[in-house]
Amino acid sequence: MGVKLYTIGDLAALTGQSVRRIRFYSDKGLLPPNLRSASNYRLYADADVAKLDLIRALRDAGVGLAAIEKLLRSRLSLRDVLRTRLDILESEILAKRRTAAVLRAALRIPEPAADDLRRLWTMSRLSNTHMHTLVETFVDRIADGASIDDEWRDRLVTTGVPVLPDDPTAEQIAAWDELATLLEDETFAQELRAEASLFWTGALDPAAYQDASLKTYEAATRAVDRDFAPDSAEGQAIAHDWLQASARAMGREPDRAFVDWHLAQYKKQAGRMGRYRQLLAQLRGETITDAESQAWAWLNNAMKAAVPV
């Protein structure tokens, strides 16, 4: 029984592709004819029908002609071709989603101007590596003149570096933009540098201070959950322990001036530093709760009662 052969017209009828498209593939060498008739018509076999279906599927997936030719000539496996195309496609999808997020972020501005779109677009293209460098530079500016050791400096960088998700929301694009602006704000750096100089003195024991902070936060959280008043016996005991431990870690006296310093630090946390932490949480997809703020606010009231004016 002879091999069944098809003309280009037959292939078009079988596959639903146009004669012109099939002839184009044939001319490009992707679908050479099995043989030619006496009248020089191109003739194709069943294997060519399957090959044409494969070419169409790859083209619909966006695979280029050069890659298809390498595949058909067995210079690339189908897996390699599909993997490469998928990687490219996913990159294109992420790029389009990021563009959409930038446009949404711009549209959140009541009357967006060209500068707003340009700024958001520039920020969205700022790489995570570049942002890491911005944070390192910012921490170095804060540490200038303070006795911050290398371990704590590295920790400040690690915990303070924002990362823009691959598929950011409009809110995350806006947060990314705002964080970059904060990191380049010299007045913000000066404010934190002044605080660092006061905190990071030669008398500071950073490990002892951190340990006292963690224990006190846990105690204050339990007190809030149990509805203890800041001026209760339990509240006063927590405040006393915190003042003693934190003052000892900083080489200071647990007097009214020290309480005022603590209160000032808490107030600053509600300012631009607090905003920085909120933006970081937003980029990380974390839910911001009032639990931490409530615990420290309760502790501040307990300290005021423990060391009155």
PDB file of N, CA, C and O in Angstrom, residues 90-137:
ATOM      1  N   GLU A  90       6.850  34.244  30.854  1.00  0.00           N
ATOM      2  CA  GLU A  90       6.642  34.640  32.248  1.00  0.00           C
ATOM      3  C   GLU A  90       7.276  35.992  32.533  1.00  0.00           C
ATOM      4  O   GLU A  90       6.719  36.807  33.283  1.00  0.00           O
ATOM      5  N   SER A  91       8.434  36.244  31.943  1.00  0.00           N
ATOM      6  CA  SER A  91       9.082  37.550  32.105  1.00  0.00           C
ATOM      7  C   SER A  91       8.221  38.646  31.500  1.00  0.00           C
ATOM      8  O   SER A  91       8.075  39.735  32.075  1.00  0.00           O
ATOM      9  N   GLU A  92       7.635  38.363  30.326  1.00  0.00           N
ATOM     10  CA  GLU A  92       6.776  39.347  29.678  1.00  0.00           C
ATOM     11  C   GLU A  92       5.524  39.620  30.511  1.00  0.00           C
ATOM     12  O   GLU A  92       5.084  40.774  30.633  1.00  0.00           O
ATOM     13  N   ILE A  93       4.962  38.568  31.091  1.00  0.00           N
ATOM     14  CA  ILE A  93       3.765  38.728  31.918  1.00  0.00           C
ATOM     15  C   ILE A  93       4.073  39.584  33.135  1.00  0.00           C
ATOM     16  O   ILE A  93       3.314  40.498  33.497  1.00  0.00           O
ATOM     17  N   LEU A  94       5.203  39.298  33.803  1.00  0.00           N
ATOM     18  CA  LEU A  94       5.587  40.082  34.978  1.00  0.00           C
ATOM     19  C   LEU A  94       5.815  41.541  34.610  1.00  0.00           C
ATOM     20  O   LEU A  94       5.431  42.445  35.358  1.00  0.00           O
ATOM     21  N   ALA A  95       6.446  41.755  33.463  1.00  0.00           N
ATOM     22  CA  ALA A  95       6.700  43.129  33.021  1.00  0.00           C
ATOM     23  C   ALA A  95       5.387  43.863  32.773  1.00  0.00           C
ATOM     24  O   ALA A  95       5.231  45.029  33.155  1.00  0.00           O
ATOM     25  N   LYS A  96       4.427  43.181  32.156  1.00  0.00           N
ATOM     26  CA  LYS A  96       3.135  43.807  31.887  1.00  0.00           C
ATOM     27  C   LYS A  96       2.369  44.077  33.189  1.00  0.00           C
ATOM     28  O   LYS A  96       1.719  45.118  33.340  1.00  0.00           O
ATOM     29  N   ARG A  97       2.459  43.130  34.135  1.00  0.00           N
ATOM     30  CA  ARG A  97       1.789  43.344  35.419  1.00  0.00           C
ATOM     31  C   ARG A  97       2.407  44.511  36.168  1.00  0.00           C
ATOM     32  O   ARG A  97       1.709  45.305  36.805  1.00  0.00           O
ATOM     33  N   ARG A  98       3.740  44.623  36.090  1.00  0.00           N
ATOM     34  CA  ARG A  98       4.398  45.740  36.772  1.00  0.00           C
ATOM     35  C   ARG A  98       4.002  47.058  36.123  1.00  0.00           C
ATOM     36  O   ARG A  98       3.778  48.055  36.808  1.00  0.00           O
ATOM     37  N   THR A  99       3.916  47.056  34.803  1.00  0.00           N
ATOM     38  CA  THR A  99       3.477  48.266  34.109  1.00  0.00           C
ATOM     39  C   THR A  99       2.069  48.644  34.539  1.00  0.00           C
ATOM     40  O   THR A  99       1.771  49.817  34.798  1.00  0.00           O
ATOM     41  N   ALA A 100       1.188  47.642  34.639  1.00  0.00           N
ATOM     42  CA  ALA A 100      -0.189  47.900  35.082  1.00  0.00           C
ATOM     43  C   ALA A 100      -0.211  48.452  36.498  1.00  0.00           C
ATOM     44  O   ALA A 100      -0.988  49.358  36.818  1.00  0.00           O
ATOM     45  N   ALA A 101       0.668  47.918  37.371  1.00  0.00           N
ATOM     46  CA  ALA A 101       0.727  48.398  38.752  1.00  0.00           C
ATOM     47  C   ALA A 101       1.190  49.846  38.803  1.00  0.00           C
ATOM     48  O   ALA A 101       0.683  50.647  39.600  1.00  0.00           O
ATOM     49  N   VAL A 102       2.148  50.209  37.950  1.00  0.00           N
ATOM     50  CA  VAL A 102       2.616  51.601  37.893  1.00  0.00           C
ATOM     51  C   VAL A 102       1.481  52.516  37.451  1.00  0.00           C
ATOM     52  O   VAL A 102       1.271  53.597  38.026  1.00  0.00           O
ATOM     53  N   LEU A 103       0.739  52.089  36.440  1.00  0.00           N
ATOM     54  CA  LEU A 103      -0.380  52.900  35.955  1.00  0.00           C
ATOM     55  C   LEU A 103      -1.443  53.056  37.041  1.00  0.00           C
ATOM     56  O   LEU A 103      -2.004  54.152  37.220  1.00  0.00           O
ATOM     57  N   ARG A 104      -1.735  51.991  37.763  1.00  0.00           N
ATOM     58  CA  ARG A 104      -2.717  52.087  38.856  1.00  0.00           C
ATOM     59  C   ARG A 104      -2.220  53.037  39.940  1.00  0.00           C
ATOM     60  O   ARG A 104      -3.001  53.811  40.510  1.00  0.00           O
ATOM     61  N   ALA A 105      -0.916  52.938  40.263  1.00  0.00           N
ATOM     62  CA  ALA A 105      -0.348  53.823  41.290  1.00  0.00           C
ATOM     63  C   ALA A 105      -0.449  55.278  40.843  1.00  0.00           C
ATOM     64  O   ALA A 105      -0.768  56.160  41.653  1.00  0.00           O
ATOM     65  N   ALA A 106      -0.199  55.542  39.563  1.00  0.00           N
ATOM     66  CA  ALA A 106      -0.300  56.910  39.054  1.00  0.00           C
ATOM     67  C   ALA A 106      -1.746  57.403  39.102  1.00  0.00           C
ATOM     68  O   ALA A 106      -2.002  58.568  39.425  1.00  0.00           O
ATOM     69  N   LEU A 107      -2.680  56.501  38.819  1.00  0.00           N
ATOM     70  CA  LEU A 107      -4.098  56.890  38.816  1.00  0.00           C
ATOM     71  C   LEU A 107      -4.649  57.115  40.216  1.00  0.00           C
ATOM     72  O   LEU A 107      -5.737  57.682  40.375  1.00  0.00           O
ATOM     73  N   ARG A 108      -3.922  56.669  41.242  1.00  0.00           N
ATOM     74  CA  ARG A 108      -4.348  56.957  42.622  1.00  0.00           C
ATOM     75  C   ARG A 108      -4.122  58.420  42.968  1.00  0.00           C
ATOM     76  O   ARG A 108      -4.704  58.940  43.918  1.00  0.00           O
ATOM     77  N   ILE A 109      -3.253  59.089  42.202  1.00  0.00           N
ATOM     78  CA  ILE A 109      -3.010  60.518  42.401  1.00  0.00           C
ATOM     79  C   ILE A 109      -4.176  61.276  41.765  1.00  0.00           C
ATOM     80  O   ILE A 109      -4.510  61.049  40.601  1.00  0.00           O
ATOM     81  N   PRO A 110      -4.834  62.188  42.511  1.00  0.00           N
ATOM     82  CA  PRO A 110      -6.030  62.866  41.980  1.00  0.00           C
ATOM     83  C   PRO A 110      -5.826  63.488  40.599  1.00  0.00           C
ATOM     84  O   PRO A 110      -6.646  63.322  39.710  1.00  0.00           O
ATOM     85  N   GLU A 111      -4.732  64.212  40.426  1.00  0.00           N
ATOM     86  CA  GLU A 111      -4.433  64.829  39.133  1.00  0.00           C
ATOM     87  C   GLU A 111      -2.996  64.480  38.742  1.00  0.00           C
ATOM     88  O   GLU A 111      -2.080  65.289  38.889  1.00  0.00           O
ATOM     89  N   PRO A 112      -2.764  63.257  38.246  1.00  0.00           N
ATOM     90  CA  PRO A 112      -1.385  62.847  37.940  1.00  0.00           C
ATOM     91  C   PRO A 112      -0.761  63.698  36.840  1.00  0.00           C
ATOM     92  O   PRO A 112      -1.421  64.054  35.867  1.00  0.00           O
ATOM     93  N   ALA A 113       0.505  64.024  37.048  1.00  0.00           N
ATOM     94  CA  ALA A 113       1.258  64.773  36.056  1.00  0.00           C
ATOM     95  C   ALA A 113       2.311  63.860  35.443  1.00  0.00           C
ATOM     96  O   ALA A 113       2.558  62.757  35.929  1.00  0.00           O
ATOM     97  N   ALA A 114       2.937  64.363  34.393  1.00  0.00           N
ATOM     98  CA  ALA A 114       3.962  63.558  33.703  1.00  0.00           C
ATOM     99  C   ALA A 114       5.095  63.199  34.663  1.00  0.00           C
ATOM    100  O   ALA A 114       5.634  62.089  34.616  1.00  0.00           O
ATOM    101  N   ASP A 115       5.444  64.128  35.555  1.00  0.00           N
ATOM    102  CA  ASP A 115       6.522  63.862  36.509  1.00  0.00           C
ATOM    103  C   ASP A 115       6.151  62.736  37.469  1.00  0.00           C
ATOM    104  O   ASP A 115       7.016  61.959  37.884  1.00  0.00           O
ATOM    105  N   ASP A 116       4.873  62.643  37.837  1.00  0.00           N
ATOM    106  CA  ASP A 116       4.423  61.570  38.734  1.00  0.00           C
ATOM    107  C   ASP A 116       4.615  60.212  38.064  1.00  0.00           C
ATOM    108  O   ASP A 116       5.148  59.273  38.675  1.00  0.00           O
ATOM    109  N   LEU A 117       4.183  60.107  36.817  1.00  0.00           N
ATOM    110  CA  LEU A 117       4.322  58.835  36.101  1.00  0.00           C
ATOM    111  C   LEU A 117       5.788  58.497  35.887  1.00  0.00           C
ATOM    112  O   LEU A 117       6.201  57.347  36.059  1.00  0.00           O
ATOM    113  N   ARG A 118       6.587  59.512  35.532  1.00  0.00           N
ATOM    114  CA  ARG A 118       8.012  59.280  35.305  1.00  0.00           C
ATOM    115  C   ARG A 118       8.688  58.786  36.579  1.00  0.00           C
ATOM    116  O   ARG A 118       9.500  57.861  36.550  1.00  0.00           O
ATOM    117  N   ARG A 119       8.339  59.388  37.716  1.00  0.00           N
ATOM    118  CA  ARG A 119       8.945  58.993  38.993  1.00  0.00           C
ATOM    119  C   ARG A 119       8.563  57.570  39.363  1.00  0.00           C
ATOM    120  O   ARG A 119       9.422  56.753  39.734  1.00  0.00           O
ATOM    121  N   LEU A 120       7.276  57.249  39.244  1.00  0.00           N
ATOM    122  CA  LEU A 120       6.815  55.910  39.595  1.00  0.00           C
ATOM    123  C   LEU A 120       7.423  54.866  38.658  1.00  0.00           C
ATOM    124  O   LEU A 120       7.785  53.772  39.098  1.00  0.00           O
ATOM    125  N   TRP A 121       7.533  55.192  37.386  1.00  0.00           N
ATOM    126  CA  TRP A 121       8.113  54.248  36.433  1.00  0.00           C
ATOM    127  C   TRP A 121       9.583  54.016  36.749  1.00  0.00           C
ATOM    128  O   TRP A 121      10.063  52.884  36.741  1.00  0.00           O
ATOM    129  N   THR A 122      10.287  55.102  37.064  1.00  0.00           N
ATOM    130  CA  THR A 122      11.708  54.972  37.415  1.00  0.00           C
ATOM    131  C   THR A 122      11.879  54.128  38.673  1.00  0.00           C
ATOM    132  O   THR A 122      12.747  53.256  38.746  1.00  0.00           O
ATOM    133  N   MET A 123      11.041  54.376  39.682  1.00  0.00           N
ATOM    134  CA  MET A 123      11.135  53.634  40.940  1.00  0.00           C
ATOM    135  C   MET A 123      10.820  52.157  40.726  1.00  0.00           C
ATOM    136  O   MET A 123      11.443  51.282  41.320  1.00  0.00           O
ATOM    137  N   SER A 124       9.845  51.873  39.862  1.00  0.00           N
ATOM    138  CA  SER A 124       9.464  50.471  39.640  1.00  0.00           C
ATOM    139  C   SER A 124      10.589  49.686  38.975  1.00  0.00           C
ATOM    140  O   SER A 124      10.678  48.469  39.116  1.00  0.00           O
ATOM    141  N   ARG A 125      11.455  50.390  38.239  1.00  0.00           N
ATOM    142  CA  ARG A 125      12.557  49.729  37.553  1.00  0.00           C
ATOM    143  C   ARG A 125      13.827  49.697  38.393  1.00  0.00           C
ATOM    144  O   ARG A 125      14.832  49.123  37.978  1.00  0.00           O
ATOM    145  N   LEU A 126      13.753  50.328  39.567  1.00  0.00           N
ATOM    146  CA  LEU A 126      14.892  50.294  40.479  1.00  0.00           C
ATOM    147  C   LEU A 126      15.042  48.872  41.008  1.00  0.00           C
ATOM    148  O   LEU A 126      14.130  48.318  41.614  1.00  0.00           O
ATOM    149  N   SER A 127      16.181  48.266  40.773  1.00  0.00           N
ATOM    150  CA  SER A 127      16.365  46.862  41.137  1.00  0.00           C
ATOM    151  C   SER A 127      16.467  46.686  42.641  1.00  0.00           C
ATOM    152  O   SER A 127      16.794  47.619  43.381  1.00  0.00           O
ATOM    153  N   ASN A 128      16.186  45.454  43.090  1.00  0.00           N
ATOM    154  CA  ASN A 128      16.335  45.143  44.514  1.00  0.00           C
ATOM    155  C   ASN A 128      17.790  45.323  44.951  1.00  0.00           C
ATOM    156  O   ASN A 128      18.057  45.732  46.084  1.00  0.00           O
ATOM    157  N   THR A 129      18.719  45.042  44.043  1.00  0.00           N
ATOM    158  CA  THR A 129      20.140  45.222  44.368  1.00  0.00           C
ATOM    159  C   THR A 129      20.460  46.691  44.599  1.00  0.00           C
ATOM    160  O   THR A 129      21.179  47.047  45.541  1.00  0.00           O
ATOM    161  N   HIS A 130      19.900  47.546  43.746  1.00  0.00           N
ATOM    162  CA  HIS A 130      20.110  48.990  43.899  1.00  0.00           C
ATOM    163  C   HIS A 130      19.506  49.477  45.213  1.00  0.00           C
ATOM    164  O   HIS A 130      20.102  50.297  45.919  1.00  0.00           O
ATOM    165  N   MET A 131      18.320  48.961  45.556  1.00  0.00           N
ATOM    166  CA  MET A 131      17.685  49.373  46.809  1.00  0.00           C
ATOM    167  C   MET A 131      18.524  48.923  47.997  1.00  0.00           C
ATOM    168  O   MET A 131      18.637  49.642  49.003  1.00  0.00           O
ATOM    169  N   HIS A 132      19.110  47.736  47.909  1.00  0.00           N
ATOM    170  CA  HIS A 132      19.987  47.254  48.976  1.00  0.00           C
ATOM    171  C   HIS A 132      21.153  48.223  49.168  1.00  0.00           C
ATOM    172  O   HIS A 132      21.545  48.537  50.302  1.00  0.00           O
ATOM    173  N   THR A 133      21.707  48.716  48.060  1.00  0.00           N
ATOM    174  CA  THR A 133      22.799  49.679  48.132  1.00  0.00           C
ATOM    175  C   THR A 133      22.333  50.986  48.779  1.00  0.00           C
ATOM    176  O   THR A 133      23.063  51.588  49.579  1.00  0.00           O
ATOM    177  N   LEU A 134      21.116  51.424  48.459  1.00  0.00           N
ATOM    178  CA  LEU A 134      20.571  52.631  49.071  1.00  0.00           C
ATOM    179  C   LEU A 134      20.465  52.478  50.586  1.00  0.00           C
ATOM    180  O   LEU A 134      20.783  53.399  51.342  1.00  0.00           O
ATOM    181  N   VAL A 135      20.018  51.298  51.033  1.00  0.00           N
ATOM    182  CA  VAL A 135      19.883  51.055  52.470  1.00  0.00           C
ATOM    183  C   VAL A 135      21.257  51.036  53.135  1.00  0.00           C
ATOM    184  O   VAL A 135      21.446  51.621  54.222  1.00  0.00           O
ATOM    185  N   GLU A 136      22.223  50.379  52.521  1.00  0.00           N
ATOM    186  CA  GLU A 136      23.575  50.339  53.083  1.00  0.00           C
ATOM    187  C   GLU A 136      24.151  51.747  53.225  1.00  0.00           C
ATOM    188  O   GLU A 136      24.747  52.086  54.252  1.00  0.00           O
ATOM    189  N   THR A 137      23.966  52.557  52.200  1.00  0.00           N
ATOM    190  CA  THR A 137      24.463  53.939  52.244  1.00  0.00           C
ATOM    191  C   THR A 137      23.748  54.725  53.338  1.00  0.00           C
ATOM    192  O   THR A 137      24.368  55.518  54.074  1.00  0.00           O
TER     193      THR A 137
END
